[in-house]
PDB file of C-alpha atoms in Angstrom:
ATOM      1  CA  MET B 154     186.254 143.289  12.867  1.00 55.00           C
ATOM      2  CA  ASP B 155     183.952 143.518  15.892  1.00 59.00           C
ATOM      3  CA  LYS B 156     184.509 141.116  18.715  1.00 64.00           C
ATOM      4  CA  PRO B 157     181.447 139.349  20.042  1.00 64.00           C
ATOM      5  CA  ILE B 158     180.128 140.759  23.295  1.00 65.00           C
ATOM      6  CA  PRO B 159     180.331 138.217  26.079  1.00 63.00           C
ATOM      7  CA  VAL B 160     176.941 137.343  27.492  1.00 61.00           C
ATOM      8  CA  LYS B 161     176.692 137.171  31.231  1.00 61.00           C
ATOM      9  CA  THR B 162     174.786 134.211  32.490  1.00 59.00           C
ATOM     10  CA  GLU B 163     173.299 134.252  35.917  1.00 62.00           C
ATOM     11  CA  LYS B 164     174.521 131.502  38.140  1.00 62.00           C
ATOM     12  CA  LYS B 165     171.569 129.745  39.658  1.00 61.00           C
ATOM     13  CA  THR B 166     171.929 128.941  43.282  1.00 60.00           C
ATOM     14  CA  ARG B 167     170.109 126.169  44.992  1.00 58.00           C
ATOM     15  CA  GLN B 168     167.434 127.321  47.365  1.00 56.00           C
ATOM     16  CA  HIS B 169     167.598 126.015  50.893  1.00 56.00           C
ATOM     17  CA  TYR B 170     164.455 125.404  52.818  1.00 60.00           C
ATOM     18  CA  PHE B 171     164.913 125.345  56.520  1.00 60.00           C
ATOM     19  CA  VAL B 172     162.648 123.061  58.473  1.00 64.00           C
ATOM     20  CA  ALA B 173     162.934 122.774  62.203  1.00 67.00           C
ATOM     21  CA  LYS B 174     164.026 119.375  63.432  1.00 74.00           C
ATOM     22  CA  GLU B 175     161.329 119.503  66.116  1.00 69.00           C
ATOM     23  CA  LEU B 176     158.636 119.912  63.470  1.00 71.00           C
ATOM     24  CA  GLN B 177     160.086 117.089  61.377  1.00 77.00           C
ATOM     25  CA  ILE B 178     160.074 114.803  64.404  1.00 79.00           C
ATOM     26  CA  THR B 179     156.479 115.657  65.247  1.00 76.00           C
ATOM     27  CA  ILE B 180     155.306 115.019  61.689  1.00 80.00           C
ATOM     28  CA  THR B 181     157.254 111.748  61.663  1.00 86.00           C
ATOM     29  CA  ILE B 182     155.509 110.710  64.872  1.00 85.00           C
ATOM     30  CA  LEU B 183     152.162 111.536  63.285  1.00 82.00           C
ATOM     31  CA  VAL B 184     152.903 109.364  60.243  1.00 86.00           C
ATOM     32  CA  VAL B 185     154.285 106.480  62.348  1.00 90.00           C
ATOM     33  CA  LEU B 186     151.223 106.561  64.615  1.00 87.00           C
ATOM     34  CA  ALA B 187     148.931 106.477  61.584  1.00 85.00           C
ATOM     35  CA  LEU B 188     150.845 103.497  60.171  1.00 87.00           C
ATOM     36  CA  LEU B 189     150.800 101.710  63.525  1.00 89.00           C
ATOM     37  CA  GLY B 190     147.068 102.342  63.725  1.00 85.00           C
ATOM     38  CA  GLY B 191     146.662 100.756  60.296  1.00 83.00           C
ATOM     39  CA  ALA B 192     148.725  97.734  61.371  1.00 86.00           C
ATOM     40  CA  PHE B 193     146.651  97.465  64.541  1.00 86.00           C
ATOM     41  CA  LEU B 194     143.466  97.517  62.476  1.00 82.00           C
ATOM     42  CA  GLN B 195     144.861  94.787  60.228  1.00 82.00           C
ATOM     43  CA  SER B 196     145.561  92.543  63.213  1.00 83.00           C
ATOM     44  CA  VAL B 197     142.118  93.257  64.706  1.00 80.00           C
ATOM     45  CA  SER B 198     140.480  92.447  61.368  1.00 78.00           C
ATOM     46  CA  SER B 199     142.421  89.159  61.192  1.00 79.00           C
ATOM     47  CA  ALA B 200     141.261  88.285  64.699  1.00 79.00           C
ATOM     48  CA  LEU B 201     137.666  89.180  63.847  1.00 73.00           C
ATOM     49  CA  SER B 202     137.856  87.095  60.703  1.00 76.00           C
ATOM     50  CA  SER B 203     139.181  84.002  62.469  1.00 79.00           C
ATOM     51  CA  PHE B 204     137.021  84.216  65.638  1.00 78.00           C
ATOM     52  CA  PHE B 205     133.723  85.553  64.291  1.00 74.00           C
ATOM     53  CA  GLY B 206     133.932  84.585  60.654  1.00 73.00           C
ATOM     54  CA  PHE B 207     133.412  88.088  59.244  1.00 69.00           C
ATOM     55  CA  THR B 208     133.409  88.224  55.495  1.00 71.00           C
ATOM     56  CA  THR B 209     135.792  90.268  53.371  1.00 74.00           C
ATOM     57  CA  PRO B 210     133.360  93.139  52.534  1.00 78.00           C
ATOM     58  CA  ALA B 211     132.541  93.618  56.218  1.00 72.00           C
ATOM     59  CA  LEU B 212     136.247  93.668  57.091  1.00 74.00           C
ATOM     60  CA  THR B 213     136.979  96.149  54.315  1.00 77.00           C
ATOM     61  CA  ILE B 214     134.323  98.497  55.648  1.00 81.00           C
ATOM     62  CA  PHE B 215     135.651  98.020  59.209  1.00 76.00           C
ATOM     63  CA  LEU B 216     139.233  98.707  58.127  1.00 78.00           C
ATOM     64  CA  THR B 217     138.280 101.772  56.078  1.00 83.00           C
ATOM     65  CA  ILE B 218     136.157 103.338  58.809  1.00 87.00           C
ATOM     66  CA  GLY B 219     138.716 102.470  61.483  1.00 83.00           C
ATOM     67  CA  TYR B 220     141.627 103.890  59.535  1.00 84.00           C
ATOM     68  CA  ILE B 221     139.691 107.083  58.733  1.00 87.00           C
ATOM     69  CA  ALA B 222     138.852 107.430  62.425  1.00 87.00           C
ATOM     70  CA  ILE B 223     142.497 106.940  63.483  1.00 84.00           C
ATOM     71  CA  VAL B 224     143.793 109.468  60.941  1.00 84.00           C
ATOM     72  CA  ALA B 225     141.041 111.950  61.848  1.00 87.00           C
ATOM     73  CA  ILE B 226     141.761 111.702  65.572  1.00 87.00           C
ATOM     74  CA  LEU B 227     145.519 112.062  65.044  1.00 83.00           C
ATOM     75  CA  SER B 228     144.987 114.994  62.657  1.00 83.00           C
ATOM     76  CA  ILE B 229     142.686 116.795  65.071  1.00 86.00           C
ATOM     77  CA  PHE B 230     145.094 116.206  67.961  1.00 83.00           C
ATOM     78  CA  PHE B 231     148.170 117.426  66.086  1.00 79.00           C
ATOM     79  CA  ALA B 232     146.314 120.318  64.440  1.00 79.00           C
ATOM     80  CA  HIS B 233     145.165 121.450  67.865  1.00 79.00           C
ATOM     81  CA  LYS B 234     148.684 121.015  69.230  1.00 76.00           C
ATOM     82  CA  PHE B 235     150.218 123.091  66.406  1.00 74.00           C
ATOM     83  CA  LEU B 236     147.575 125.510  65.221  1.00 78.00           C
ATOM     84  CA  GLY B 237     146.037 126.236  68.609  1.00 80.00           C
ATOM     85  CA  PRO B 238     149.151 127.996  69.922  1.00 83.00           C
ATOM     86  CA  PHE B 239     149.557 129.934  66.671  1.00 82.00           C
ATOM     87  CA  LYS B 240     145.966 131.171  66.905  1.00 85.00           C
ATOM     88  CA  ARG B 241     146.725 132.375  70.448  1.00 85.00           C
ATOM     89  CA  LEU B 242     149.966 133.949  69.226  1.00 87.00           C
ATOM     90  CA  GLU B 243     148.058 135.698  66.435  1.00 89.00           C
ATOM     91  CA  TYR B 244     145.814 137.347  69.026  1.00 89.00           C
ATOM     92  CA  GLU B 245     148.826 138.369  71.147  1.00 90.00           C
ATOM     93  CA  MET B 246     150.650 139.751  68.080  1.00 90.00           C
ATOM     94  CA  LYS B 247     147.630 141.944  67.284  1.00 92.00           C
ATOM     95  CA  THR B 248     147.913 143.398  70.784  1.00 90.00           C
ATOM     96  CA  ILE B 249     151.635 144.053  70.354  1.00 89.00           C
ATOM     97  CA  SER B 250     151.238 145.503  66.862  1.00 88.00           C
ATOM     98  CA  SER B 251     148.686 147.968  68.195  1.00 90.00           C
ATOM     99  CA  GLY B 252     151.563 149.613  70.072  1.00 84.00           C
ATOM    100  CA  GLU B 253     151.835 147.684  73.337  1.00 86.00           C
ATOM    101  CA  LEU B 254     155.531 146.905  72.941  1.00 81.00           C
ATOM    102  CA  ASP B 255     155.881 145.963  76.591  1.00 85.00           C
ATOM    103  CA  LYS B 256     153.786 142.823  75.978  1.00 88.00           C
ATOM    104  CA  ARG B 257     155.422 139.522  75.118  1.00 90.00           C
ATOM    105  CA  LEU B 258     154.114 136.351  73.565  1.00 88.00           C
ATOM    106  CA  SER B 259     153.262 133.663  76.070  1.00 88.00           C
ATOM    107  CA  ILE B 260     153.949 129.973  75.915  1.00 84.00           C
ATOM    108  CA  ARG B 261     152.304 127.123  77.710  1.00 82.00           C
ATOM    109  CA  THR B 262     154.070 124.088  79.088  1.00 81.00           C
ATOM    110  CA  LYS B 263     152.014 121.919  76.717  1.00 78.00           C
ATOM    111  CA  ASP B 264     153.166 123.877  73.643  1.00 77.00           C
ATOM    112  CA  ASP B 265     155.367 122.025  71.206  1.00 73.00           C
ATOM    113  CA  LEU B 266     159.113 122.665  71.336  1.00 75.00           C
ATOM    114  CA  TYR B 267     158.945 124.170  67.854  1.00 76.00           C
ATOM    115  CA  VAL B 268     156.321 126.678  69.038  1.00 80.00           C
ATOM    116  CA  ARG B 269     158.363 127.496  72.140  1.00 84.00           C
ATOM    117  CA  ASN B 270     161.465 128.193  70.052  1.00 85.00           C
ATOM    118  CA  PHE B 271     159.449 130.362  67.667  1.00 85.00           C
ATOM    119  CA  VAL B 272     157.993 132.359  70.580  1.00 89.00           C
ATOM    120  CA  ALA B 273     161.450 132.860  72.096  1.00 91.00           C
ATOM    121  CA  TYR B 274     162.788 134.300  68.810  1.00 92.00           C
ATOM    122  CA  VAL B 275     159.760 136.564  68.338  1.00 91.00           C
ATOM    123  CA  ASN B 276     159.996 137.830  71.921  1.00 92.00           C
ATOM    124  CA  LYS B 277     163.688 138.634  71.400  1.00 94.00           C
ATOM    125  CA  PHE B 278     162.775 140.529  68.222  1.00 92.00           C
ATOM    126  CA  ILE B 279     160.061 142.485  70.058  1.00 91.00           C
ATOM    127  CA  GLU B 280     162.493 143.332  72.868  1.00 92.00           C
ATOM    128  CA  ASN B 281     165.082 144.605  70.373  1.00 92.00           C
ATOM    129  CA  PHE B 282     162.423 146.602  68.549  1.00 89.00           C
ATOM    130  CA  GLU B 283     161.202 148.114  71.827  1.00 89.00           C
ATOM    131  CA  ASN B 284     164.762 149.116  72.776  1.00 91.00           C
ATOM    132  CA  MET B 285     165.381 150.578  69.328  1.00 91.00           C
ATOM    133  CA  SER B 286     162.121 152.523  69.532  1.00 89.00           C
ATOM    134  CA  LYS B 287     163.117 153.945  72.925  1.00 91.00           C
ATOM    135  CA  ASP B 288     166.530 154.959  71.578  1.00 92.00           C
ATOM    136  CA  TYR B 289     164.966 156.685  68.573  1.00 92.00           C
ATOM    137  CA  SER B 290     162.536 158.526  70.858  1.00 92.00           C
ATOM    138  CA  LYS B 291     165.445 159.730  73.002  1.00 92.00           C
ATOM    139  CA  LEU B 292     167.326 160.857  69.905  1.00 92.00           C
ATOM    140  CA  HIS B 293     164.266 162.683  68.618  1.00 93.00           C
ATOM    141  CA  SER B 294     163.925 164.459  71.944  1.00 93.00           C
ATOM    142  CA  VAL B 295     167.610 165.504  71.999  1.00 90.00           C
ATOM    143  CA  ILE B 296     167.481 166.752  68.406  1.00 91.00           C
ATOM    144  CA  SER B 297     164.234 168.602  68.999  1.00 93.00           C
ATOM    145  CA  ILE B 298     165.612 170.393  72.079  1.00 92.00           C
ATOM    146  CA  GLN B 299     168.903 171.305  70.422  1.00 90.00           C
ATOM    147  CA  MET B 300     167.182 172.536  67.250  1.00 90.00           C
ATOM    148  CA  GLY B 301     164.800 174.596  69.399  1.00 91.00           C
ATOM    149  CA  ASP B 302     167.772 176.190  71.168  1.00 87.00           C
ATOM    150  CA  ILE B 303     169.378 177.063  67.816  1.00 88.00           C
ATOM    151  CA  ILE B 304     166.118 178.603  66.550  1.00 89.00           C
ATOM    152  CA  LYS B 305     165.736 180.715  69.724  1.00 88.00           C
ATOM    153  CA  LYS B 306     169.305 181.989  69.441  1.00 85.00           C
ATOM    154  CA  ILE B 307     168.809 182.893  65.783  1.00 87.00           C
ATOM    155  CA  GLU B 308     165.514 184.677  66.540  1.00 89.00           C
ATOM    156  CA  LYS B 309     167.171 186.707  69.306  1.00 87.00           C
ATOM    157  CA  GLY B 310     170.112 187.516  67.086  1.00 85.00           C
ATOM    158  CA  GLN B 311     172.479 185.805  69.501  1.00 81.00           C
ATOM    159  CA  HIS B 312     173.622 183.151  67.101  1.00 76.00           C
ATOM    160  CA  ASN B 313     177.257 182.337  66.857  1.00 83.00           C
ATOM    161  CA  PRO B 314     178.128 180.290  63.757  1.00 86.00           C
ATOM    162  CA  GLU B 315     180.699 178.273  65.701  1.00 88.00           C
ATOM    163  CA  ASP B 316     178.155 177.359  68.422  1.00 85.00           C
ATOM    164  CA  ILE B 317     175.633 176.332  65.782  1.00 86.00           C
ATOM    165  CA  LYS B 318     178.299 174.318  63.993  1.00 88.00           C
ATOM    166  CA  GLU B 319     179.228 172.482  67.203  1.00 89.00           C
ATOM    167  CA  THR B 320     175.585 171.812  68.058  1.00 88.00           C
ATOM    168  CA  LEU B 321     174.982 170.379  64.580  1.00 89.00           C
ATOM    169  CA  LYS B 322     178.108 168.218  64.911  1.00 91.00           C
ATOM    170  CA  THR B 323     176.791 166.908  68.235  1.00 90.00           C
ATOM    171  CA  ILE B 324     173.441 166.099  66.641  1.00 90.00           C
ATOM    172  CA  GLN B 325     175.208 164.375  63.772  1.00 92.00           C
ATOM    173  CA  ARG B 326     177.307 162.323  66.221  1.00 91.00           C
ATOM    174  CA  HIS B 327     174.169 161.209  68.117  1.00 89.00           C
ATOM    175  CA  ILE B 328     172.544 160.116  64.862  1.00 90.00           C
ATOM    176  CA  HIS B 329     175.668 158.225  63.798  1.00 91.00           C
ATOM    177  CA  GLU B 330     175.966 156.470  67.184  1.00 89.00           C
ATOM    178  CA  LEU B 331     172.368 155.322  67.018  1.00 88.00           C
ATOM    179  CA  ARG B 332     172.718 154.078  63.450  1.00 88.00           C
ATOM    180  CA  GLU B 333     175.833 152.127  64.416  1.00 88.00           C
ATOM    181  CA  LYS B 334     174.060 150.586  67.380  1.00 85.00           C
ATOM    182  CA  TRP B 335     171.082 149.360  65.388  1.00 78.00           C
TER     183      TRP B 335
END
């Protein structure tokens, strides 16, 4: 009698979405300001109604236009505060990606804390990449020189298998050291 084959079921793991606290606080401020603006408009409309005798349709239009204006102004302000720096960073990243690894992203004192933290992490990444690139260039140079020496010795008939073996071991050690470092 055949035993049933156990079926493996994949365990589903919950995905975690990481949101920066600074960004959450800024968005919360945006929402609170919009709500406070709405409350302010309500109190202004009550005052207008009691002092000037505005009718309900006129107040509704006033409230709607006022609230749209408040939300639009807040949206433009916060979009400029968030997206403006990222547009600048996009331009700077294009410069860096074109091969200018000595450049770093800049931050302004007016930039949001979230943007500043992001720039700091990207600059650290660029610095590590630049150092790794320099190390690989040095390794390439060492390997190229040592391989050239081996080729010259072989062409001249002066090759000693033990010397070649030691040179190859040295090259292998350099490669291993670099791989361990990065």
